[in-house]
Coordinates of C-alpha atoms in Angstrom, one line a residue:
M1 CA 0.0 0.0 0.0
I2 CA 1.3 3.4 -0.9
D3 CA 1.5 5.7 2.2
T4 CA 2.5 9.2 2.6
I5 CA 3.1 11.6 5.6
K6 CA 1.1 14.5 7.0
V7 CA 2.7 17.5 8.6
N8 CA 0.4 19.5 10.6
N9 CA -2.4 17.8 8.7
K10 CA -0.8 18.9 5.3
T11 CA 0.3 16.6 2.5
I12 CA 2.2 16.8 -0.8
P13 CA 0.3 14.9 -3.5
W14 CA 3.4 13.6 -5.2
L15 CA 5.2 12.6 -2.0
Y16 CA 5.1 9.1 -0.5
V17 CA 7.0 6.8 1.9
E18 CA 9.3 4.2 0.4
R19 CA 8.1 0.7 1.0
G20 CA 9.8 -1.3 3.8
F21 CA 10.2 1.6 6.3
E22 CA 10.3 0.3 9.9
I23 CA 8.4 2.5 12.4
P24 CA 10.5 2.9 15.6
S25 CA 8.8 2.5 19.0
F26 CA 9.5 1.6 22.6
N27 CA 12.7 3.5 22.9
Y28 CA 13.6 2.4 26.4
V29 CA 17.2 2.6 27.4
L30 CA 18.5 0.6 30.4
K31 CA 20.9 2.0 33.0
T32 CA 23.4 -0.5 34.4
E33 CA 26.6 -0.4 36.5
N34 CA 29.6 -2.6 36.6
V35 CA 30.9 -3.7 39.9
D36 CA 34.5 -4.9 40.4
G37 CA 34.7 -8.5 41.4
R38 CA 31.2 -9.4 40.2
S39 CA 30.1 -11.0 37.1
G40 CA 27.7 -9.0 34.8
S41 CA 26.2 -5.7 36.0
I42 CA 23.7 -4.2 38.3
Y43 CA 20.3 -3.0 36.8
K44 CA 19.8 0.7 37.8
G45 CA 16.6 1.4 36.0
R46 CA 15.4 2.4 32.6
R47 CA 14.2 5.6 30.9
L48 CA 12.3 6.5 27.7
E49 CA 14.7 8.6 25.7
S50 CA 14.4 10.9 22.8
Y51 CA 15.6 9.6 19.5
S52 CA 16.0 10.4 15.9
F53 CA 15.7 8.4 12.6
D54 CA 15.5 8.9 8.8
I55 CA 12.3 8.4 6.8
P56 CA 12.9 7.3 3.2
L57 CA 10.7 9.3 0.8
V58 CA 9.9 9.1 -2.9
V59 CA 8.9 11.9 -5.2
R60 CA 6.6 10.8 -8.0
N61 CA 7.9 12.7 -11.0
D62 CA 6.3 11.6 -14.2
Y63 CA 3.6 12.9 -16.6
L64 CA 0.8 11.2 -14.6
S65 CA 1.8 12.7 -11.2
H66 CA 0.3 15.8 -9.7
N67 CA 1.6 18.9 -11.7
G68 CA 3.4 16.5 -14.1
I69 CA 7.2 16.5 -14.6
K70 CA 8.9 18.8 -11.9
T71 CA 12.4 20.3 -11.9
H72 CA 14.9 19.8 -9.2
D73 CA 14.3 23.3 -7.8
D74 CA 10.5 23.0 -8.0
V75 CA 10.6 19.8 -5.8
L76 CA 13.2 21.2 -3.4
N77 CA 11.3 24.5 -2.7
E78 CA 8.1 22.6 -2.0
L79 CA 9.9 20.3 0.3
V80 CA 11.6 23.1 2.2
K81 CA 8.1 24.7 2.7
F82 CA 6.7 21.4 3.9
F83 CA 9.4 20.7 6.4
N84 CA 10.7 24.1 7.5
Y85 CA 9.4 24.6 11.1
E86 CA 11.3 25.8 14.1
E87 CA 8.7 24.3 16.5
Q88 CA 7.3 20.8 17.0
V89 CA 4.8 19.7 14.4
K90 CA 2.3 16.9 14.1
L91 CA 3.9 14.1 12.0
Q92 CA 1.5 11.4 10.9
F93 CA 1.5 8.6 8.5
K94 CA -1.8 8.9 6.4
S95 CA -2.5 5.2 7.0
K96 CA -2.2 5.5 10.9
D97 CA -4.5 7.0 13.5
W98 CA -1.7 8.4 15.6
Y99 CA 1.0 11.0 15.3
W100 CA 4.3 12.1 16.7
N101 CA 5.2 15.6 18.0
A102 CA 8.4 15.9 15.8
Y103 CA 11.2 18.2 14.6
F104 CA 12.9 17.9 11.2
E105 CA 16.6 18.2 10.7
G106 CA 18.4 18.7 7.4
P107 CA 20.0 18.4 5.0
I108 CA 17.6 17.5 2.2
K109 CA 19.8 15.8 -0.5
L110 CA 18.3 15.6 -4.0
H111 CA 20.2 14.3 -7.1
K112 CA 21.0 17.1 -9.5
E113 CA 19.9 15.0 -12.4
F114 CA 16.3 13.9 -11.7
T115 CA 15.5 10.2 -12.1
I116 CA 12.1 8.5 -12.0
P117 CA 11.4 8.2 -9.2
V118 CA 13.3 10.6 -7.0
K119 CA 14.4 9.3 -3.6
F120 CA 15.7 11.0 -0.5
T121 CA 15.5 10.9 3.3
I122 CA 14.4 13.4 5.9
K123 CA 15.7 13.2 9.5
V124 CA 13.0 13.2 12.2
V125 CA 13.9 14.1 15.8
L126 CA 11.6 13.1 18.7
T127 CA 12.3 15.0 21.9
D128 CA 8.9 13.7 22.9
P129 CA 9.1 9.9 22.3
Y130 CA 5.4 9.2 22.5
K131 CA 2.8 8.6 19.9
Y132 CA -0.7 10.4 20.3
S133 CA -4.0 9.3 19.1
V134 CA -5.5 11.6 16.4
T135 CA -8.8 11.4 18.0
G136 CA -9.2 13.0 21.4
N137 CA -11.4 11.9 24.3
K138 CA -13.4 13.7 26.9
N139 CA -15.7 13.0 29.7
T140 CA -17.9 15.2 32.0
A141 CA -18.1 14.8 35.7
I142 CA -21.2 13.5 37.3
S143 CA -21.7 14.3 41.0
D144 CA -18.1 15.5 41.0
Q145 CA -16.7 12.3 39.7
V146 CA -15.3 11.6 36.3
S147 CA -13.9 8.4 34.8
V148 CA -11.0 8.5 32.4
V149 CA -10.2 5.4 30.2
N150 CA -6.8 5.7 28.6
S151 CA -6.6 3.0 25.8
G152 CA -2.9 3.7 25.1
T153 CA 0.1 1.9 26.3
A154 CA 1.6 4.8 28.2
D155 CA 0.3 7.3 30.8
T156 CA -1.1 10.5 29.4
P157 CA -1.7 14.1 30.6
L158 CA -5.0 15.8 31.0
I159 CA -6.7 19.0 30.2
V160 CA -9.2 20.0 32.9
E161 CA -11.9 22.6 32.3
A162 CA -14.2 23.6 35.2
R163 CA -16.9 26.2 35.0
A164 CA -17.9 27.7 38.5
I165 CA -21.6 27.7 39.3
K166 CA -20.7 29.3 42.6
P167 CA -17.9 31.4 44.0
S168 CA -15.0 29.4 45.5
S169 CA -11.7 29.8 47.2
Y170 CA -10.2 26.8 45.5
F171 CA -10.5 24.0 42.9
M172 CA -9.0 20.6 43.4
I173 CA -8.9 17.3 41.3
T174 CA -7.6 14.2 42.7
K175 CA -6.6 10.8 41.0
N176 CA -7.5 7.5 42.7
D177 CA -6.5 9.0 46.1
E178 CA -2.9 9.1 44.8
D179 CA -2.2 12.4 43.2
Y180 CA -3.9 15.8 43.3
F181 CA -3.7 19.3 41.8
M182 CA -5.2 22.3 43.6
V183 CA -5.3 25.9 43.0
G184 CA -6.4 28.2 45.8
D185 CA -6.9 27.7 49.6
D186 CA -9.1 25.1 51.2
E187 CA -8.1 25.6 54.8
V188 CA -11.4 24.9 56.8
T189 CA -10.4 27.1 59.7
K190 CA -10.5 30.2 57.5
E191 CA -13.7 32.0 56.7
V192 CA -14.7 32.1 53.0
K193 CA -15.5 35.8 52.3
D194 CA -15.9 37.3 48.9
Y195 CA -14.4 40.7 49.2
M196 CA -13.9 41.3 45.5
P197 CA -17.5 41.5 44.1
P198 CA -17.8 42.1 40.2
V199 CA -19.2 45.5 39.4
Y200 CA -19.1 45.3 35.6
H201 CA -17.8 42.3 33.7
S202 CA -18.5 42.1 30.0
E203 CA -17.3 40.4 26.8
F204 CA -17.9 42.8 23.9
R205 CA -20.8 41.0 22.1
D206 CA -23.2 44.0 22.0
F207 CA -23.5 47.7 22.8
K208 CA -26.1 47.5 25.4
G209 CA -25.6 50.3 28.0
W210 CA -22.7 52.0 26.0
T211 CA -23.0 55.5 24.5
K212 CA -21.0 56.5 21.3
M213 CA -18.4 59.3 21.9
I214 CA -18.9 61.9 19.3
T215 CA -17.2 65.1 20.3
E216 CA -15.4 64.3 23.5
D217 CA -11.9 63.6 22.5
I218 CA -9.5 61.7 24.8
P219 CA -6.8 63.9 26.1
S220 CA -4.1 61.2 26.4
N221 CA -0.9 61.4 24.5
D222 CA -0.2 57.7 25.1
L223 CA -3.6 56.1 24.4
G224 CA -6.0 58.8 23.4
G225 CA -7.0 60.7 20.3
K226 CA -9.9 62.1 18.3
V227 CA -13.3 60.3 18.5
G228 CA -16.2 60.2 16.2
G229 CA -15.8 56.9 14.4
D230 CA -18.0 53.8 14.9
F231 CA -17.7 50.5 16.5
V232 CA -19.1 47.3 14.9
I233 CA -19.2 43.8 16.3
S234 CA -16.2 41.8 14.9
N235 CA -14.1 38.7 15.6
L236 CA -16.9 36.3 15.3
G237 CA -19.1 38.4 17.5
E238 CA -16.6 38.9 20.3
G239 CA -15.1 42.3 19.8
Y240 CA -15.4 46.0 19.0
K241 CA -13.8 47.0 15.8
A242 CA -13.4 50.6 14.8
T243 CA -14.7 51.8 11.4
N244 CA -15.6 55.1 9.7
F245 CA -12.5 56.8 11.2
P246 CA -12.8 60.6 11.4
D247 CA -10.8 62.8 9.0
A248 CA -8.3 64.6 11.2
K249 CA -4.6 64.8 12.0
G250 CA -2.9 62.4 14.3
W251 CA -4.7 59.6 16.1
V252 CA -8.3 59.1 15.0
G253 CA -10.8 56.4 16.1
A254 CA -14.0 55.3 17.7
G255 CA -14.9 55.5 21.4
T256 CA -17.8 54.3 23.5
K257 CA -18.5 55.2 27.1
R258 CA -20.6 54.0 30.0
G259 CA -21.1 54.6 33.8
L260 CA -20.3 51.8 36.3
P261 CA -23.1 50.5 38.5
K262 CA -21.3 52.0 41.5
A263 CA -18.1 54.0 42.1
M264 CA -15.0 52.0 43.2
T265 CA -12.5 53.3 45.7
D266 CA -10.2 50.2 45.5
F267 CA -10.5 48.3 42.3
Q268 CA -9.1 45.7 39.8
I269 CA -9.8 46.5 36.1
T270 CA -8.8 44.2 33.2
Y271 CA -9.0 45.1 29.6
K272 CA -8.4 42.5 26.9
C273 CA -8.0 43.0 23.2
I274 CA -6.9 41.2 20.1
V275 CA -4.1 42.5 17.8
E276 CA -4.0 41.6 14.1
Q277 CA -0.3 42.0 13.5
K278 CA 0.3 39.9 10.5
G279 CA 0.8 43.1 8.5
K280 CA 2.6 46.2 9.6
G281 CA 0.8 49.4 10.7
A282 CA 0.2 51.7 13.5
G283 CA -2.7 51.4 16.1
R284 CA -3.8 51.7 19.6
T285 CA -6.7 50.4 21.8
A286 CA -7.4 51.2 25.4
Q287 CA -9.8 51.3 28.3
H288 CA -9.9 54.8 29.9
I289 CA -11.2 55.2 33.5
Y290 CA -12.8 58.4 34.7
D291 CA -13.9 59.7 38.1
S292 CA -17.4 60.9 39.1
D293 CA -16.7 64.3 37.6
G294 CA -15.8 62.9 34.2
K295 CA -12.2 63.5 34.5
L296 CA -9.6 61.0 33.4
L297 CA -8.2 58.9 36.3
A298 CA -6.3 56.1 34.4
S299 CA -5.7 54.6 31.0
I300 CA -4.6 51.1 30.2
G301 CA -3.9 50.0 26.7
Y302 CA -1.9 48.6 23.9
E303 CA -0.1 50.5 21.2
N304 CA 2.0 49.9 18.0
K305 CA 3.3 53.4 17.1
Y306 CA 5.5 52.3 14.3
H307 CA 3.9 52.0 10.9
D308 CA 6.7 49.9 9.4
R309 CA 7.6 47.7 12.5
K310 CA 5.7 45.3 14.7
I311 CA 6.9 46.5 18.2
G312 CA 3.9 46.9 20.4
H313 CA 3.9 48.0 24.0
I314 CA 1.5 48.1 26.9
V315 CA 1.0 51.5 28.7
V316 CA -0.6 52.5 32.0
T317 CA -0.9 56.2 32.7
L318 CA -2.5 57.9 35.7
Y319 CA -3.9 61.5 35.8
N320 CA -4.2 63.8 38.7
Q321 CA -7.1 66.2 39.3
K322 CA -5.6 68.8 36.9
G323 CA -5.3 66.1 34.2
D324 CA -1.5 65.9 34.3
P325 CA -0.4 62.5 33.1
K326 CA 2.0 60.2 35.0
K327 CA 3.1 57.1 33.0
I328 CA 3.7 54.3 35.5
Y329 CA 4.1 51.4 33.1
D330 CA 5.5 50.9 29.7
Y331 CA 6.3 47.4 28.7
Q332 CA 7.5 46.5 25.2
N333 CA 6.7 43.1 23.8
K334 CA 9.5 40.5 23.9
P335 CA 11.1 39.6 20.5
I336 CA 9.2 36.2 20.6
M337 CA 6.0 38.3 19.9
Y338 CA 7.1 40.0 16.7
N339 CA 6.5 37.0 14.4
L340 CA 3.0 36.1 15.7
D341 CA 0.2 37.0 13.3
R342 CA -2.5 37.4 15.9
I343 CA -2.2 38.0 19.7
V344 CA -4.6 38.4 22.6
V345 CA -3.4 40.9 25.2
Y346 CA -4.6 41.2 28.8
M347 CA -3.8 44.3 30.9
R348 CA -4.9 44.5 34.5
L349 CA -4.6 47.6 36.8
R350 CA -5.3 47.1 40.5
R351 CA -5.5 49.8 43.1
V352 CA -5.6 49.2 46.9
G353 CA -4.9 52.2 48.9
N354 CA -1.9 54.1 47.4
K355 CA -0.5 50.9 45.9
F356 CA -1.0 50.3 42.2
S357 CA -0.2 46.8 40.7
I358 CA 0.0 46.0 37.0
K359 CA -0.1 42.6 35.6
T360 CA 0.0 41.8 31.9
W361 CA 0.1 38.7 29.7
K362 CA -0.6 37.5 26.2
F363 CA -1.7 34.5 24.1
D364 CA -0.8 33.3 20.6
H365 CA -4.2 33.2 19.2
I366 CA -3.3 31.1 16.2
K367 CA -1.5 28.3 18.0
D368 CA -3.4 28.5 21.3
P369 CA -6.9 29.6 20.4
D370 CA -8.2 28.1 23.7
R371 CA -5.8 30.4 25.6
R372 CA -4.2 27.8 27.9
K373 CA -0.6 28.8 27.6
P374 CA 0.1 32.5 28.6
I375 CA 3.2 34.0 27.2
D376 CA 5.3 37.3 27.7
M377 CA 3.9 37.8 31.2
D378 CA 5.0 40.8 33.4
E379 CA 4.1 42.4 36.7
K380 CA 5.0 45.6 38.4
E381 CA 4.0 47.7 41.5
W382 CA 3.9 51.5 41.9
I383 CA 3.3 53.5 45.1
D384 CA 1.3 56.7 45.0
G385 CA 3.5 58.4 47.6
G386 CA 1.7 61.8 47.2
K387 CA -1.8 60.2 47.0
F388 CA -2.5 62.2 43.8
Y389 CA -4.4 59.4 42.2
Q390 CA -7.0 58.3 44.8
R391 CA -10.3 59.4 43.2
P392 CA -13.0 56.8 42.9
A393 CA -13.5 55.1 39.5
S394 CA -16.9 55.8 38.2
I395 CA -17.0 55.7 34.4
I396 CA -15.2 53.7 31.7
A397 CA -14.6 54.2 28.0
I398 CA -13.2 52.0 25.3
Y399 CA -11.2 53.6 22.4
S400 CA -9.5 52.1 19.3
A401 CA -7.6 54.3 16.8
K402 CA -5.2 54.5 13.9
Y403 CA -2.8 57.2 12.9
N404 CA -4.3 59.1 9.9
G405 CA -2.4 58.7 6.7
Y406 CA -0.7 55.4 7.6
K407 CA -1.8 51.8 7.4
W408 CA -3.8 50.6 10.5
M409 CA -2.7 47.7 12.6
E410 CA -6.2 46.4 13.6
M411 CA -6.6 46.2 17.3
N412 CA -10.1 45.3 18.7
G413 CA -11.4 45.4 22.3
L414 CA -12.7 42.0 23.5
G415 CA -13.8 42.7 27.0
S416 CA -13.7 44.7 30.2
F417 CA -13.7 43.3 33.7
N418 CA -14.2 45.8 36.6
T419 CA -14.1 44.5 40.1
E420 CA -14.5 46.3 43.4
I421 CA -11.9 45.4 46.2
L422 CA -13.4 45.7 49.7
P423 CA -11.4 45.5 52.9
K424 CA -10.3 41.9 53.4
P425 CA -11.6 40.3 56.7
K426 CA -8.8 39.2 58.9
G427 CA -7.8 35.6 58.3
A428 CA -10.4 35.1 55.4
R429 CA -9.7 33.0 52.3
D430 CA -9.5 34.7 49.0
V431 CA -12.4 33.9 46.7
I432 CA -10.1 33.5 43.6
I433 CA -12.9 31.9 41.5
Q434 CA -16.2 33.8 40.9
K435 CA -19.5 32.4 39.6
G436 CA -19.1 31.8 35.8
D437 CA -15.3 31.7 35.8
L438 CA -13.6 29.0 33.8
V439 CA -10.7 27.2 35.3
K440 CA -8.3 25.6 32.7
I441 CA -5.5 23.3 33.8
D442 CA -3.2 21.8 31.1
M443 CA -1.1 19.0 32.8
Q444 CA 1.3 18.7 29.9
A445 CA 2.0 22.4 29.4
K446 CA 2.1 22.8 33.3
S447 CA -0.2 25.8 33.1
V448 CA -3.3 26.9 35.0
V449 CA -5.5 29.9 34.1
I450 CA -8.7 31.2 35.6
N451 CA -10.7 33.3 33.1
E452 CA -7.6 33.3 31.0
E453 CA -5.5 34.8 33.7
P454 CA -2.3 33.0 34.7
M455 CA -2.8 31.6 38.2
L456 CA 0.3 29.4 38.8
S457 CA 1.1 31.5 41.8
E458 CA -2.1 30.2 43.4
K459 CA -1.2 26.6 43.0
S460 CA -1.1 24.7 46.3
F461 CA 2.4 23.9 47.4
G462 CA 1.7 20.2 48.0
S463 CA -0.1 19.6 44.8
N464 CA 1.3 18.7 41.4
Y465 CA 0.5 18.2 37.7
F466 CA -0.2 14.5 37.1
N467 CA -0.8 12.0 34.2
V468 CA -3.4 9.2 34.2
D469 CA -2.1 5.7 33.7
S470 CA -3.0 3.3 30.9
G471 CA -6.4 1.8 31.6
Y472 CA -9.1 3.2 34.0
S473 CA -8.7 6.0 36.5
E474 CA -11.3 7.8 38.7
L475 CA -10.9 11.5 39.3
I476 CA -12.7 13.4 42.1
I477 CA -13.5 17.2 42.1
Q478 CA -13.7 19.4 45.1
P479 CA -15.4 21.3 46.5
E480 CA -18.6 19.5 45.9
N481 CA -21.4 20.9 43.9
V482 CA -19.5 24.0 42.8
F483 CA -18.1 23.1 39.3
D484 CA -19.3 21.8 36.0
T485 CA -16.1 19.9 35.0
T486 CA -14.9 18.3 31.7
V487 CA -11.7 16.4 31.4
K488 CA -10.0 15.9 28.0
W489 CA -7.1 13.5 27.1
Q490 CA -5.5 11.7 24.2
D491 CA -4.5 8.1 24.3
R492 CA -0.7 7.8 24.3
Y493 CA 1.5 5.0 23.1
L494 CA 5.1 3.9 23.6

């Protein structure tokens, strides 16, 4: 049977695997030790090691093949595009229902004078020596218990997703009374007190309660500009996209404003946006925070101010009663972000007393659409020594803009989450999970996020990420009757 390979689910129609290839598996290596005066050696254990091997491939190059007769350079260029990845890829034989997470190593050697057929080899490097089932599995917990059946020959990691139906100070999942993972605090001697009630949390799926900003420009050099444009719902119904930009000099865009249900003295405000940076261009998007008099109090946002470079940065600026700005945070993207086509950016500003805390993180929306693996994370604190920035937060506005005369790097707001921080009762447990929050735990990536915020710092010291063994495992969720939980996994083979 003629077989071919798939790389990230892509194939080349004229490429197939040479007959007789032997698939390597079960790459266990024994560790032994020789002892003087004793015959043989002592068994010290075994481990599953990474390994590499060559796959012999054949190029069909005749009049009946796809695209007919091909030149040396035609074939080579297609092969380079097919195998040229810096990161791991899914490598699958078309005839099999499993894949490797593989790297490719050169060189590719093709005869200068083509023959029929053309043969060559590609080196495969497996730092992850397991095979993974193409078809994933999932199961939903019933009465806080969930069964996992791993039909593979090796243990396998889990992905846990738990939606809170009540506020909670922790989430825990245990396996067969052997291993457990917990985020938060379950100490029974501490009172559970929710001292961080949500005031206004919203994904941007409609404009209910928002008012278009027509003439009130935003006086912020870092994140403001002229208003008057329109917002439309974009990003599959999940974001505000600016359109109909006003014709003026400088930064022009769309703004929308609303009052909060109550003023907040101490608060935590998170703004999230999506940045389309496949192409170059200038753009900015921000959430602006106003006091009860309608004066700017703070701005948190993302900006790319270079029309020919993809060097974005996150800015946080405070404003005193007179409107004078004080930039307290300016974080430029790490170089790893420059080559990503679409990123989701989170910015969180927290004020308790005279201490401001900033936390920012991002996701690669193309490779991580479920937002399980945060990247380019950063945190900073700033003290308002003179107490110039203590006015209550009462009004918020969303603004997205381009620099007139230059190409726009599209940036769309996705959501705004405004939480009041009340005085914490002495000895109380933090309610880190609110009703409706989604807890995501990726045991293989060793990441935990709550509502897409990195929460590794809240992981219980004694708990750890775990795999489920081949066969049947029983998982228990705690606390009881608080979470709707789903567990996902892939059968894994040696």
